[in-house]
Coordinates of C-alpha atoms and ligand atoms in Angstrom, one line a residue:
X1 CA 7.4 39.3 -13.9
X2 CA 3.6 39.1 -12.9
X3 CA 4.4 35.6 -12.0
X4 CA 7.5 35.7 -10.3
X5 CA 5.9 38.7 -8.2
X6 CA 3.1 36.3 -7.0
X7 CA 4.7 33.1 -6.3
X8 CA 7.3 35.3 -3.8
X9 CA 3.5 37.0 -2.2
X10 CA 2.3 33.3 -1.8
X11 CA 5.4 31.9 -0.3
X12 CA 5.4 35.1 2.0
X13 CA 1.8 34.2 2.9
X14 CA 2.8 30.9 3.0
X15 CA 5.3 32.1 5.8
X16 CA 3.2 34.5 7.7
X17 CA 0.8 30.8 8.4
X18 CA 3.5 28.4 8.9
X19 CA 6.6 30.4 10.3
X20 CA 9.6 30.7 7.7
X21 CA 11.5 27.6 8.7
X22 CA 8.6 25.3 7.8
X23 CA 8.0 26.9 4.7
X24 CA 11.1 24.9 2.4
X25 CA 11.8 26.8 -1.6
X26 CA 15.5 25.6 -2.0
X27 CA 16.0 23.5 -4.8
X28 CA 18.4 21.1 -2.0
X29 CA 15.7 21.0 0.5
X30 CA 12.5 20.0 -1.4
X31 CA 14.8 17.5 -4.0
X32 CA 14.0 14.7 -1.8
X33 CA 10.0 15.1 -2.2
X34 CA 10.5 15.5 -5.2
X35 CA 11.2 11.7 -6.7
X36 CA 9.2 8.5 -5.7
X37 CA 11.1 5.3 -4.9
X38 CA 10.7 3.7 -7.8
X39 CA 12.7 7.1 -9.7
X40 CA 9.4 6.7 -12.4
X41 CA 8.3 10.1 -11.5
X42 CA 10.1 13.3 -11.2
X43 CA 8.4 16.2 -10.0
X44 CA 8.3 19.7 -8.8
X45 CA 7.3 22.4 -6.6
X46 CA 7.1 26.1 -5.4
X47 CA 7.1 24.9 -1.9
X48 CA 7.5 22.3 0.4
X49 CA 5.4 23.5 3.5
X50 CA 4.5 21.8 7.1
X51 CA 1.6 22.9 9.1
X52 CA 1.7 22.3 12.9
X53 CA -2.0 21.4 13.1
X54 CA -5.3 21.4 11.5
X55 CA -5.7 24.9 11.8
X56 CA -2.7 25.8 9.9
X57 CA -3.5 23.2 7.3
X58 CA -7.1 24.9 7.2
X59 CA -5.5 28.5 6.7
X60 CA -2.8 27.0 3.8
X61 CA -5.9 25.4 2.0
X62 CA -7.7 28.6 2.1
X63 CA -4.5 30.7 0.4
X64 CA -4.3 27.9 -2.0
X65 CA -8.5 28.3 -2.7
X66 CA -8.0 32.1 -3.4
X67 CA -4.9 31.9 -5.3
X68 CA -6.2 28.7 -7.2
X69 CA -2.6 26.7 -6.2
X70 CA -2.8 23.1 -6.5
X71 CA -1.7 21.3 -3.1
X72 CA -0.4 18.0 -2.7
X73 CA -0.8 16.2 0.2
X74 CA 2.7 14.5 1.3
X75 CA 3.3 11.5 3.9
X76 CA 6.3 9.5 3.9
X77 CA 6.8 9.5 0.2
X78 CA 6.7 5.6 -0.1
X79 CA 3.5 5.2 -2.8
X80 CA 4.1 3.6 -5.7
X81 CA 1.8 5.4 -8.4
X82 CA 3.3 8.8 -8.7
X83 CA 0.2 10.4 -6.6
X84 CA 2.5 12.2 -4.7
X85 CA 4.1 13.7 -7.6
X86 CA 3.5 16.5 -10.4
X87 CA 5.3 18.1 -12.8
X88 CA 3.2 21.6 -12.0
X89 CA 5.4 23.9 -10.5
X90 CA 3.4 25.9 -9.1
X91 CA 2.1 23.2 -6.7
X92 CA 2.5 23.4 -2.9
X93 CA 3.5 19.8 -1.4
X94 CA 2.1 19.7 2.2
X95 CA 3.8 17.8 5.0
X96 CA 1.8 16.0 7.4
X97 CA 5.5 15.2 9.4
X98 CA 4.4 17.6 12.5
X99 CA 1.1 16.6 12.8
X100 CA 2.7 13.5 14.5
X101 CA 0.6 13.4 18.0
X102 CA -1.2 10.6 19.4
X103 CA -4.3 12.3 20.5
X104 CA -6.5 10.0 22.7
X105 CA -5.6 6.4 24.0
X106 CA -9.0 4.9 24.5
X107 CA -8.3 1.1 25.0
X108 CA -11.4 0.6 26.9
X109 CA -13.0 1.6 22.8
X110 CA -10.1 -0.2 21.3
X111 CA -9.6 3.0 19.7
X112 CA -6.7 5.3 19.3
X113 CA -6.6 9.2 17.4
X114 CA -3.9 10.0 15.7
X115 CA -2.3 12.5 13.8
X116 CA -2.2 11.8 9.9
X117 CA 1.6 12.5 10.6
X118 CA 2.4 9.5 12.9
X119 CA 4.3 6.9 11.0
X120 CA 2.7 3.1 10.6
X121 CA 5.1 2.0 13.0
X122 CA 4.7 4.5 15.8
X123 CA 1.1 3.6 15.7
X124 CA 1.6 -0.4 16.1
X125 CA 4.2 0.7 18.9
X126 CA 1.7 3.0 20.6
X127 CA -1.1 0.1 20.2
X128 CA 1.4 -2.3 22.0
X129 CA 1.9 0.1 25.0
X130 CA -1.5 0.0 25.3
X131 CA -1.9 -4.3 25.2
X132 CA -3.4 -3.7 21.7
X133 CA -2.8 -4.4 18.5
X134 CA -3.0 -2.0 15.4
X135 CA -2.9 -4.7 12.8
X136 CA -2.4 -2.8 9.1
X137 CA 1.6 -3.9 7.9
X138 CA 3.7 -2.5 5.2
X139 CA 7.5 -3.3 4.2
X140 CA 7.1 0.2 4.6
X141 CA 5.8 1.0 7.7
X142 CA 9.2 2.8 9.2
X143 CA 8.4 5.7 7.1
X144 CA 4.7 5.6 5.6
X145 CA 2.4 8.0 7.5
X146 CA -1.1 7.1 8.7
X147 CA -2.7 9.8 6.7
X148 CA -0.5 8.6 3.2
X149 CA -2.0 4.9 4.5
X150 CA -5.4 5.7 4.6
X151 CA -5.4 7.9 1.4
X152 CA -4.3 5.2 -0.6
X153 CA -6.4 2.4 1.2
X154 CA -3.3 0.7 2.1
X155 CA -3.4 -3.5 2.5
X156 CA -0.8 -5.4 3.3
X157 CA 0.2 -8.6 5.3
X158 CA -2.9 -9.2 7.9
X159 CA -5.8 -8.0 5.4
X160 CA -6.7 -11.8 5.5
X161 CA -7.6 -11.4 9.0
X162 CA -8.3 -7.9 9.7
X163 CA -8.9 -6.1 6.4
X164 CA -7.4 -3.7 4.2
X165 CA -6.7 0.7 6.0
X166 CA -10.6 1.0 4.6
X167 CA -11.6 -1.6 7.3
X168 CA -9.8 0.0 10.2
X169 CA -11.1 3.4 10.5
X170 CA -13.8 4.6 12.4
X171 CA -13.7 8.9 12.2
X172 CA -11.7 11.3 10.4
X173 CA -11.1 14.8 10.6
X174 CA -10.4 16.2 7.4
X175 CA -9.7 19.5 5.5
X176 CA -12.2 20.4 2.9
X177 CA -10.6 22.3 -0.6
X178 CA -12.8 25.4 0.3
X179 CA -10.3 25.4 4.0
X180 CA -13.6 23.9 6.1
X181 CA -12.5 21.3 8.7
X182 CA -14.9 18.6 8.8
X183 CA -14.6 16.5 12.1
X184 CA -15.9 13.8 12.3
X185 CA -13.2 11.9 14.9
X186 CA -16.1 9.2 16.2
X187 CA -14.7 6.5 17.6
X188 CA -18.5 5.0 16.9
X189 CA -18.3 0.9 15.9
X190 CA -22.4 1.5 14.8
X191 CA -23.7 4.8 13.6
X192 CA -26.3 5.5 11.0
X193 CA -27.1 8.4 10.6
X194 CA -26.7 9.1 6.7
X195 CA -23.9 8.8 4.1
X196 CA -21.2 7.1 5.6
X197 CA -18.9 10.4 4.5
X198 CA -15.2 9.2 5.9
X199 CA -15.5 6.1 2.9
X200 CA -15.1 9.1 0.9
X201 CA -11.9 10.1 1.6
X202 CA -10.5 6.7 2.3
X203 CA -8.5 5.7 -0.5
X204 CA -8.8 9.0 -2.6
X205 CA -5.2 9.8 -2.6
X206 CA -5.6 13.3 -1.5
X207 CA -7.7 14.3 -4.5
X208 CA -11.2 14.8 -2.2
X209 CA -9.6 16.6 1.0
X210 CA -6.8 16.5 3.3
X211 CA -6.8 13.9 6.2
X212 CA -5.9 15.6 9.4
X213 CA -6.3 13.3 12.0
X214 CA -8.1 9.2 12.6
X215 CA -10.0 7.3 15.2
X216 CA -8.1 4.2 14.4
X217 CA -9.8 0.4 15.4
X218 CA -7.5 -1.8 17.9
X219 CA -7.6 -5.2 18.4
X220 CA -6.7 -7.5 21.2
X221 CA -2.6 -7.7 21.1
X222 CA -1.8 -11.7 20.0
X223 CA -0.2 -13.2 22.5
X224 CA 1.4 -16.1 20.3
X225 CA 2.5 -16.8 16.9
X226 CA 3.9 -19.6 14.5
X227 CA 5.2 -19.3 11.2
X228 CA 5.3 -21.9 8.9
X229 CA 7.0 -22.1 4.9
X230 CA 5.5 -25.0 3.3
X231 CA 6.3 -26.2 -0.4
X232 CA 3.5 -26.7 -2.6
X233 CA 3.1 -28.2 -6.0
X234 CA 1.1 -26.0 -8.0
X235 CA -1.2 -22.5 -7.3
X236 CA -4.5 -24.9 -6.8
X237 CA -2.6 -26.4 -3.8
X238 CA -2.1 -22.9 -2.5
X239 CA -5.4 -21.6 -2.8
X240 CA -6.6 -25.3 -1.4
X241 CA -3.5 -25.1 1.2
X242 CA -5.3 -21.9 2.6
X243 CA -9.3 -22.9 3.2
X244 CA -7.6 -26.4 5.1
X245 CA -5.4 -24.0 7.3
X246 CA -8.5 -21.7 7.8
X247 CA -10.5 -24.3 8.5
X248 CA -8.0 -26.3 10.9
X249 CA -7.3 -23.4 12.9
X250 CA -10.0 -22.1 14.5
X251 CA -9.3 -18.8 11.5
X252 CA -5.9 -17.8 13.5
X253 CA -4.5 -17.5 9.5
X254 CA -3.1 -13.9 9.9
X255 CA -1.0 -14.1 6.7
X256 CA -0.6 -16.6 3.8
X257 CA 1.6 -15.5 1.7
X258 CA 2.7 -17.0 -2.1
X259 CA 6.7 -17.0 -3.1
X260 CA 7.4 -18.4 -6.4
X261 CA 10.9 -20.7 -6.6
X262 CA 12.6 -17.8 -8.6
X263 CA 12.3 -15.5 -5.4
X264 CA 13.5 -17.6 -3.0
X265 CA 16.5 -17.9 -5.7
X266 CA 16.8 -14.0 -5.9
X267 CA 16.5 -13.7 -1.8
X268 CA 19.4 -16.4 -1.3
X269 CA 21.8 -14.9 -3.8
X270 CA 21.6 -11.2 -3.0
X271 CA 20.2 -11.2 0.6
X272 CA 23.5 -11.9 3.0
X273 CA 22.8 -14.7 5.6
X274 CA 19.4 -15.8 3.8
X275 CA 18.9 -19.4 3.1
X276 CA 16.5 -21.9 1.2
X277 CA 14.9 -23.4 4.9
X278 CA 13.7 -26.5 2.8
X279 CA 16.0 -29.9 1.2
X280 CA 14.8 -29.9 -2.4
X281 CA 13.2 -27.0 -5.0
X282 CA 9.6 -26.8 -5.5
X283 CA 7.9 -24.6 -7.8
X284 CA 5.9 -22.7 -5.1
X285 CA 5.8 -21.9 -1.6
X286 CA 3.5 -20.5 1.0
X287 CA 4.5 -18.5 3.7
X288 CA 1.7 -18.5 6.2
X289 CA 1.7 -17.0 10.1
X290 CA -1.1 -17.9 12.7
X291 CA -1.7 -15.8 15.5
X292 CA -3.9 -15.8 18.4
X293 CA -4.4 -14.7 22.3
X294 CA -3.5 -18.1 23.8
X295 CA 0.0 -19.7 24.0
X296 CA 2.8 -19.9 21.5
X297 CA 3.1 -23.6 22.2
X298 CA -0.1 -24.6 21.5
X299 CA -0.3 -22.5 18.2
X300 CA 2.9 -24.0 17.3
X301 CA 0.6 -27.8 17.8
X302 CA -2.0 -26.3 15.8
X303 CA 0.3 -25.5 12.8
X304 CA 2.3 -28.7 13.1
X305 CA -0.4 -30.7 13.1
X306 CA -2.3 -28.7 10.0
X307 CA 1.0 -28.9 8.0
X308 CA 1.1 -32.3 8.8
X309 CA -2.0 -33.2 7.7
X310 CA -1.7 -31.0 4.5
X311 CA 1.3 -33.3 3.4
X312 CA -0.7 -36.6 3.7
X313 CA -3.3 -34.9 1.3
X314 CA -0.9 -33.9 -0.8
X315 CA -2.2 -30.5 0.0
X316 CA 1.8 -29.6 0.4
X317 CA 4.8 -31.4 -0.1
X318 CA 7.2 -30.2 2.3
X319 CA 7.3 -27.9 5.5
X320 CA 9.5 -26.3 8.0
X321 CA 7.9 -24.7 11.4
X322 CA 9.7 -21.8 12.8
X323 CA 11.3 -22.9 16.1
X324 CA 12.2 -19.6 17.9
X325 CA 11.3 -15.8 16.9
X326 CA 14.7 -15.5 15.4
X327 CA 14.1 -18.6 12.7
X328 CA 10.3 -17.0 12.0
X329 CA 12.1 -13.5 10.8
X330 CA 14.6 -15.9 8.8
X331 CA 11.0 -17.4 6.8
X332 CA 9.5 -13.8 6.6
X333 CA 12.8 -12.4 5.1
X334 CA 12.0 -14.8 2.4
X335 CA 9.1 -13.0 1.6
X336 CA 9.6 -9.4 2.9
X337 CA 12.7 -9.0 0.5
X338 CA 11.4 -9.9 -2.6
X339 CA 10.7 -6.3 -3.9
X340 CA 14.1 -5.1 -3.4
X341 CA 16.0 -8.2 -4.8
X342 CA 14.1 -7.6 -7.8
X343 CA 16.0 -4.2 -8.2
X344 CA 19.4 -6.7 -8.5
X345 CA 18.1 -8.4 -11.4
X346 CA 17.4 -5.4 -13.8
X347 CA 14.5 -4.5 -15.3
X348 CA 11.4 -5.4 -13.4
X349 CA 7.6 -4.4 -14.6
X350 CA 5.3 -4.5 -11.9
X351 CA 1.4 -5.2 -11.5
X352 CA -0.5 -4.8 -8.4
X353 CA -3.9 -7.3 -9.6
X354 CA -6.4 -9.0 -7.5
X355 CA -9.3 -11.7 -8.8
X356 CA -11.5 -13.9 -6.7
X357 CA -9.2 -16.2 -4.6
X358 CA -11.3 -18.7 -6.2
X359 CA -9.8 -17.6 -9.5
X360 CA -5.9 -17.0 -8.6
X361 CA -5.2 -20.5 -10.3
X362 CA -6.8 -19.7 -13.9
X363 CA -4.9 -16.1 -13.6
X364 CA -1.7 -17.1 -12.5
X365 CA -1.8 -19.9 -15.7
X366 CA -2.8 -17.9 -18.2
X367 CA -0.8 -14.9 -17.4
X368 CA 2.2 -17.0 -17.1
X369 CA 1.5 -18.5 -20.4
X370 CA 0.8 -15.2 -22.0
X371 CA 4.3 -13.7 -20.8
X372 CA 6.7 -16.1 -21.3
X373 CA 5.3 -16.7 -25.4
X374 CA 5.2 -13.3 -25.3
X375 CA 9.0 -12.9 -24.5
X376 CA 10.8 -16.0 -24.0
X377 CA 13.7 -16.0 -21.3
X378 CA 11.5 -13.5 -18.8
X379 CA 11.2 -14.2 -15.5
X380 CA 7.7 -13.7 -14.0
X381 CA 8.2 -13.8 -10.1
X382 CA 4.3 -13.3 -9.0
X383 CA 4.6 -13.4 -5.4
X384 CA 2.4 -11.7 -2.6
X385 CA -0.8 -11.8 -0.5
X386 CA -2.7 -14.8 -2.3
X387 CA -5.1 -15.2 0.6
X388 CA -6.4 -12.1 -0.2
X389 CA -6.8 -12.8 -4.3
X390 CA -3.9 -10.4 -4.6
X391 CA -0.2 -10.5 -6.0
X392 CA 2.4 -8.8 -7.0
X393 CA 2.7 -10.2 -11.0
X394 CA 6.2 -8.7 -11.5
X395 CA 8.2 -9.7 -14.7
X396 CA 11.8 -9.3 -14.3
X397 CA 14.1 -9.3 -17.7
X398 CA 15.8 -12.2 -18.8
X399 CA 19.4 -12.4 -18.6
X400 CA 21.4 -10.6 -20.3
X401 CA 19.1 -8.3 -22.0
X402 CA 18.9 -4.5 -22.3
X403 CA 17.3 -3.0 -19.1
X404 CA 15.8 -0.1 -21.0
X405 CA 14.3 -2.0 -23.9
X406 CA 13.3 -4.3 -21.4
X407 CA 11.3 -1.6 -19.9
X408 CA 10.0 -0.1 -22.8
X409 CA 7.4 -2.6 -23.1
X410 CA 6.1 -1.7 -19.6
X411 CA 2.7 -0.7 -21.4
X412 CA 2.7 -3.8 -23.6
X413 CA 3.3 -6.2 -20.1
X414 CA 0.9 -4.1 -18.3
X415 CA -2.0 -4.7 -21.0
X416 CA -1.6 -8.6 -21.6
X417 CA -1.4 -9.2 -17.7
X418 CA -4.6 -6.5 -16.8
X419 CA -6.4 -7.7 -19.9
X420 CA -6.5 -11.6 -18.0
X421 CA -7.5 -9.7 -14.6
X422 CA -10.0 -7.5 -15.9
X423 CA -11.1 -11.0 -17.6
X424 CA -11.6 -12.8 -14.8
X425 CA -13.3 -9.6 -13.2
X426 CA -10.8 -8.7 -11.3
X427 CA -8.7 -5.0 -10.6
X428 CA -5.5 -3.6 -11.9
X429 CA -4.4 -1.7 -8.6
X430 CA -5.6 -4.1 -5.6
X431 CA -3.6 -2.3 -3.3
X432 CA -0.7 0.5 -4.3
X433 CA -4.1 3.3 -5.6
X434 CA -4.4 4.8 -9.2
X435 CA -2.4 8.1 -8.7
X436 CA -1.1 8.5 -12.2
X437 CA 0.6 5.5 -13.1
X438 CA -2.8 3.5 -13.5
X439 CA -5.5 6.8 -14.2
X440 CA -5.7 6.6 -18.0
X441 CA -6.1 3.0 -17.4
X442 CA -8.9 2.7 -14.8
X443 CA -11.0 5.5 -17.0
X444 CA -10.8 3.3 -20.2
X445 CA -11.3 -0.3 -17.9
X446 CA -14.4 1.1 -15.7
X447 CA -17.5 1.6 -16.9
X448 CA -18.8 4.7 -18.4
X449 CA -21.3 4.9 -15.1
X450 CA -19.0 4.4 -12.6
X451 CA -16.0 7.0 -14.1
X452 CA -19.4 9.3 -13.8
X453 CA -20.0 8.9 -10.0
X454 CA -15.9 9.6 -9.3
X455 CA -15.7 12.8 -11.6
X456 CA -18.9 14.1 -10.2
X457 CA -17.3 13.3 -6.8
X458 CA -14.4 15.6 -7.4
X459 CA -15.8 18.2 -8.7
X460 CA -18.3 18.6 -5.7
X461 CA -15.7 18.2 -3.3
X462 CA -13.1 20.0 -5.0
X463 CA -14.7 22.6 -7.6
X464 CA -11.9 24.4 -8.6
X465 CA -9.6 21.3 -8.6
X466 CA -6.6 22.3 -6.6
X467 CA -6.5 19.2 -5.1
X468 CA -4.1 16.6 -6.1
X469 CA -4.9 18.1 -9.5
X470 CA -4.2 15.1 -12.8
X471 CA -4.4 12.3 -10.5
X472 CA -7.2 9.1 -10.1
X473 CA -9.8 11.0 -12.2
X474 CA -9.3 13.9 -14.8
X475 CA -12.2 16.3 -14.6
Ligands
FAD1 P1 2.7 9.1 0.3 O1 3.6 8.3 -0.6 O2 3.4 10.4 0.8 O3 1.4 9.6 -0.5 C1 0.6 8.6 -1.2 C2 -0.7 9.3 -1.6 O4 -1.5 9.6 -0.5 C3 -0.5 10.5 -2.4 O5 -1.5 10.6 -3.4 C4 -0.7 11.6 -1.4 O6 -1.1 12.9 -2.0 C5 -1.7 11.0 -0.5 N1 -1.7 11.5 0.9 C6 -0.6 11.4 1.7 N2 -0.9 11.9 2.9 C7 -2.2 12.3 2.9 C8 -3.1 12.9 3.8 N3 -2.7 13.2 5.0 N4 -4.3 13.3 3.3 C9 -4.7 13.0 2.1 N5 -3.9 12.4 1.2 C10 -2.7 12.1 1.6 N6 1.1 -0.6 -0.1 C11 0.2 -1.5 0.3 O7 -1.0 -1.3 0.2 N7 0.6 -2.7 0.7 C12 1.9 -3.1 0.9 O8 2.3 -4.2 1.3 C13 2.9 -2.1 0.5 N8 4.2 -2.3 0.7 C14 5.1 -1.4 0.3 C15 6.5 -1.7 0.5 C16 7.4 -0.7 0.2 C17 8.9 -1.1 0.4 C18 7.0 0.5 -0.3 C19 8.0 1.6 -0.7 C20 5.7 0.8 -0.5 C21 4.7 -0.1 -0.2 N9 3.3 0.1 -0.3 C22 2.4 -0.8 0.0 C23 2.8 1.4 -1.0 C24 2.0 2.2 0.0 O9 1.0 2.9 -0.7 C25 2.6 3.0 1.0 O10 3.8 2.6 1.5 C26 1.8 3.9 2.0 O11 0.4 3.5 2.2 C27 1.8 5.3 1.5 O12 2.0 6.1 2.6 P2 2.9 7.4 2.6 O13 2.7 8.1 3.9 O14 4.3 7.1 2.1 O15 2.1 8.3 1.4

């Protein structure tokens, strides 16, 4: 009774902050926050609840303080770790959907503010309107929220060229789990004056505080691009492929991208209208995009030209240039739908590693050895951002096999294929976070002084842990 009595007092509370609308209890309403893509996670909640601004988000933090209710911090629900979920009922999720305003358009900085609740793609559009470019890129950038990016360090397409979310904030403003707002919303390029406290909260998957608001970095909008699919023989040639293209133009390499024969299979038989762009199969492919300010013509010359050059090394062994926007969305469909086509081939256990680019060969050998004598007939299809030492390692079942026993040895799969990475001192999660899918993990693969310094972290931040409670560290 005692508890039934103060979860309807909080959610009045909740109200009297929010306004009732905002403030979502039925089971209908909050079951689609409830489940991440991948359906690995199901969760609950008391309340689904979206603030209007900081202030708001300030007061709900405070309720949540005093009443000791964990809060979860929600964006567009696309991560891929379960950090958005928990099975705590009590928990409140937190919306950042209405905090969606653009608050200052400085192009003269190459800055922009934003709202944690602007979506990835509203920002890139906003940065176009403006002549600039905001550069991060996600499959899911229709949906993912700029706060849910930062908080998980998103990566993505251009971190070759521009870096990783980490790389493209200036200031925050965040909440603090005592209900302090700490603004620090400089749109500064040089600043040293102490810690460097926004770092902090970058990549902590709401577990430190709740990102409000971001001076985002803008870059000159490119006025050109060419994209080129070249076949190559082996992952040396790849990783070789990729220092000649750097080097033979002028580093306009915004994306270089690896695609195993087995995806390019997967994409032509379950994507309508898709097509293999080259005559004969090769065991590897490259996708790789060059931008820069000058003309599309001329960039077109520079990649024709390196390609060409690349095949009389030996450095590939066949390529197709992109003749017209429409043909280079044909190439980066290729690429862009290998997650999903996955999900048409059954089971599929995924790993999110990165090693030294220098070292993508040796990993992508063993691991491949490992898992096939490990279960002959399974279908690795590694694919992803290789110019940045990181891909997707993804195992999909063989044929005709069980999809649940298949996935039963999702654990087993995950040690063999971390064990090489962690090996060749590499990381487990390069890009998709820790949330809970990879916590246990991290705690036993990181070293005893470093687990320190992250659970001495949260608890100063976050004393009474009501924070994103269970997920990256435990207390
Ligand atoms: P959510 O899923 O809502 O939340 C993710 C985490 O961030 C949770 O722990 C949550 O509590 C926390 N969080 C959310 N908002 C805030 C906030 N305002 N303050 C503090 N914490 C917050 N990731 C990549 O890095 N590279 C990719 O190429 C990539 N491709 C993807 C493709 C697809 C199709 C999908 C579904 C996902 C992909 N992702 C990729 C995963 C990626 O993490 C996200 O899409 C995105 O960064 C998460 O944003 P979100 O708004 O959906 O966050």
């Amino acid at each position: 009774m005692a508890d039934t009595a103060s979860k309807t007092s909080l959610i009045e509370r909740l109200k009297e902050i929010c306004s009732p609308s905002h403030v979502l209890t039925e089971a209908q309403d909050l079951a689609p926050w409830l489940e991440e893509r991948r359906g690995l996670y199901k969760g609950r909640a008391s309340a689904l609840i979206k603030p209007a601004n900081t202030e708001e988000v300030a007061s709900v933090v405070r309720l949540a303080a005093e009443t000791r209710t964990p809060i979860i911090p929600m964006g567009g629900n696309t991560g891929l770790v379960g950090g958005q979920i928990t099975e705590d009922e009590r928990t409140i999720l937190l919306s950042l959907d209405r905090m969606n305003r653009i608050r200052e358009m400085d192009a003269a900085n190459n800055t922009m503010t934003v709202e944690a609740g602007v979506t990835l793609q509203r920002a890139q559009e906003e940065a176009d309107k403006a002549n600039r470019l905001f550069p991060l890129s996600l499959a899911s950038e229709g949906t993912c929220q700029i706060g849910g990016n930062l908080a998980t360090n998103a990566g993505g397409t251009a971190v070759l060229r521009y870096g990783n979310a980490r790389d493209l904030v200036l200031g925050l403003e965040v909440v603090l789990a005592d209900g302090r707002i700490w603004n620090g919303l400089r749109g500064l390029r040089k600043d040293n004056t102490g810690y460097d406290l926004k770092q902090l909260f970058l990549g902590s998957e709401g577990t430190l505080g709740i990102i409000t608001a971001a001076v985002l970095k803008l870059f000159p909008r490119p006025t050109a691009r060419a994209v080129g699919f070249a076949a190559v023989k082996d992952v040396d040639a790849a990783v070789a492929l990729l220092h000649f293209m750097e080097e033979k133009s002028g580093g306009a390499v915004t994306s270089f991208e690896l695609v195993p024969r087995i995806g390019v299979e997967f994409v032509t038989r379950h994507i309508e209208g898709a097509r293999d762009p080259l005559d004969a199969p090769s065991p590897w492919y490259v996708l790789v995009e060059l931008s820069s300010g000058g003309e599309s013509l001329a960039l077109a010359d520079t990649l024709t030209n390196a390609l060409g050059q690349a095949l009389e090394k030996d450095l590939a062994t066949d390529a197709v240039i992109a003749q017209s926007e429409a043909q280079a969305e044909e190439l980066w469909a290729l690429r862009e739908n290998l997650s999903d086509v996955q999900r048409e081939e059954g089971g599929s256990i995924k790993h999110d590693i990165s090693v030294p680019v220098s070292k993508m060969p040796i990993f992508m050998h063993r691991a491949l050895e490992a898992v096939t004598k490990e279960m002959p007939g399974i279908r690795p299809v590694p694919f992803g951002h290789i110019g940045d030492g990181n891909v997707h390692f993804n195992l999909s079942q063989p044929e005709g096999m069980d999809k649940a026993a298949f996935l039963e040895k999702w654990d087993h799969f995950n040690r063999i294929v971390h064990g090489i990475a962690v090996e060749l001192n590499g990381s487990i999660s390069a890009e998709h976070g820790v949330g809970q899918l990879k916590r246990d993990e991290i705690a036993a693969l990181k070293s005893p002084v470093e687990m320190d310094l992250m659970r001495a972290l949260k608890r100063t931040l976050d004393p009474e842990g009501i924070l994103n409670p269970g997920k990256v560290v435990k207390p």
